[in-house]
Short mmCIF file of C-alpha atoms in Angstrom, two decimals:
data_model
loop_
_atom_site.label_atom_id
_atom_site.label_comp_id
_atom_site.label_asym_id
_atom_site.label_seq_id
_atom_site.Cartn_x
_atom_site.Cartn_y
_atom_site.Cartn_z
CA MET A 32 99.92 12.61 46.41
CA THR A 33 102.66 12.29 44.00
CA GLY A 34 102.69 8.80 42.53
CA THR A 35 99.09 7.57 43.95
CA ARG A 36 96.06 7.33 41.47
CA SER A 37 92.53 8.97 42.81
CA LYS A 38 89.82 6.88 42.72
CA MET A 39 87.93 9.38 40.86
CA ASP A 40 91.02 8.61 38.21
CA ASP A 41 89.58 4.99 38.02
CA PHE A 42 86.35 6.61 36.44
CA SER A 43 87.68 9.05 33.61
CA PHE A 44 85.41 8.32 30.63
CA CYS A 45 81.61 7.42 30.54
CA LYS A 46 79.99 5.55 27.94
CA LEU A 47 76.47 7.03 26.98
CA GLU A 48 73.62 4.90 25.55
CA ILE A 49 71.46 7.09 23.61
CA PHE A 50 67.76 6.15 22.13
CA LEU A 51 66.71 7.77 18.87
CA PRO A 52 64.69 7.51 15.56
CA GLU A 53 67.03 6.18 12.59
CA SER A 54 65.74 9.92 11.27
CA HIS A 55 67.81 11.71 13.53
CA LEU A 56 71.13 9.55 13.00
CA GLU A 57 73.17 11.99 11.12
CA PRO A 58 72.20 15.52 13.48
CA LEU A 59 73.27 13.42 16.47
CA VAL A 60 76.32 12.74 14.76
CA GLN A 61 77.35 15.72 14.02
CA ALA A 62 76.13 17.06 17.48
CA LEU A 63 78.31 14.75 19.35
CA ARG A 64 81.04 15.62 16.57
CA GLN A 65 80.90 19.23 17.68
CA VAL A 66 82.08 18.41 21.44
CA ASP A 67 84.35 15.87 20.52
CA ALA A 68 82.72 12.54 21.87
CA GLY A 69 83.52 9.62 20.78
CA HIS A 70 86.86 10.55 20.61
CA ILE A 71 89.70 7.53 20.94
CA GLY A 72 93.63 8.24 20.08
CA GLN A 73 93.83 9.22 16.69
CA TYR A 74 90.42 8.88 15.69
CA ASP A 75 87.22 10.41 16.25
CA SER A 76 83.64 9.81 15.78
CA CYS A 77 83.69 6.23 17.16
CA MET A 78 80.25 5.65 18.24
CA SER A 79 78.36 1.79 17.77
CA LEU A 80 75.17 1.63 16.73
CA SER A 81 72.09 -1.20 17.04
CA PRO A 82 69.00 -1.70 16.00
CA VAL A 83 66.34 -1.63 19.17
CA THR A 84 62.53 -1.76 19.44
CA SER A 85 61.78 0.28 22.09
CA CYS A 86 58.05 1.26 23.92
CA TRP A 87 56.42 3.86 25.45
CA ARG A 88 52.75 5.32 26.45
CA PRO A 89 52.90 9.08 26.67
CA LEU A 90 50.83 10.09 29.71
CA ALA A 91 48.35 13.54 29.93
CA GLY A 92 50.25 16.65 29.51
CA ALA A 93 53.29 15.34 26.97
CA SER A 94 53.94 16.29 23.48
CA PRO A 95 55.17 13.17 21.94
CA TYR A 96 57.49 13.38 18.73
CA LEU A 97 56.27 9.57 17.91
CA GLY A 98 53.22 7.98 19.34
CA THR A 99 49.41 9.02 20.86
CA VAL A 100 48.79 10.48 24.49
CA GLY A 101 47.40 7.22 25.99
CA GLU A 102 48.23 4.56 24.09
CA VAL A 103 51.57 2.45 24.18
CA CYS A 104 53.98 3.09 21.14
CA THR A 105 56.34 0.29 19.66
CA GLN A 106 58.83 1.34 17.16
CA PRO A 107 62.55 0.78 16.09
CA GLU A 108 65.23 2.81 17.10
CA LEU A 109 68.80 2.75 17.34
CA LYS A 110 70.85 2.56 20.35
CA MET A 111 74.09 4.77 19.85
CA GLU A 112 76.56 4.04 22.22
CA VAL A 113 80.05 6.30 22.32
CA THR A 114 82.37 7.69 24.93
CA ILE A 115 83.40 10.33 26.56
CA ARG A 116 85.74 12.15 28.77
CA ARG A 117 84.07 12.32 32.92
CA ASP A 118 84.54 16.36 32.23
CA ALA A 119 82.86 16.70 29.03
CA VAL A 120 79.15 14.83 30.12
CA GLU A 121 77.42 18.05 30.94
CA GLU A 122 78.17 20.46 27.74
CA THR A 123 77.98 16.68 25.77
CA LEU A 124 74.43 15.82 26.93
CA ALA A 125 73.51 19.54 26.24
CA SER A 126 74.34 19.23 22.90
CA ILE A 127 72.26 15.38 22.52
CA ARG A 128 69.43 17.65 23.55
CA ALA A 129 69.45 20.03 21.31
CA ALA A 130 69.36 18.05 18.37
CA HIS A 131 67.33 15.27 19.68
CA PRO A 132 63.96 15.61 18.68
CA TYR A 133 62.07 13.51 21.69
CA GLU A 134 60.48 15.89 24.79
CA GLU A 135 62.32 13.62 27.04
CA PRO A 136 65.11 11.65 25.28
CA VAL A 137 66.39 8.43 27.17
CA ILE A 138 70.58 9.34 27.27
CA ASN A 139 72.11 6.43 29.64
CA VAL A 140 75.58 8.05 31.18
CA ILE A 141 77.58 4.58 32.96
CA PRO A 142 80.77 5.44 34.21
CA LEU A 143 83.44 3.35 32.52
CA TRP A 144 85.92 2.09 35.54
CA ARG A 145 89.87 2.37 34.28
CA THR A 146 89.56 2.73 30.42
CA GLY A 147 92.80 2.79 29.05
CA LEU A 148 92.05 5.52 26.56
#
């Protein structure tokens, strides 16, 4: 296949969207640095942060970091966006989960088409 692109080459990178309480921003940034997430060319630690308002209701059996079982909780959070190599997804997710305070962290993995990093 010399000279041809694989369809998987079109999706060599992913964007992660991670929702977290602001209190855990620095531990999460450190966890991402340890796995080289957000490395773009001659820069590292490249990420974007946006304030969001999140809503959830812990169900029976949950052990929520924030909120009360059975009650809808609405809290300010941060949405972090960071680009990673597709082959680093599992390692990066493990690192995030180790640093994230939530029992069920919301982490969206979005394939990026032909990102020229």
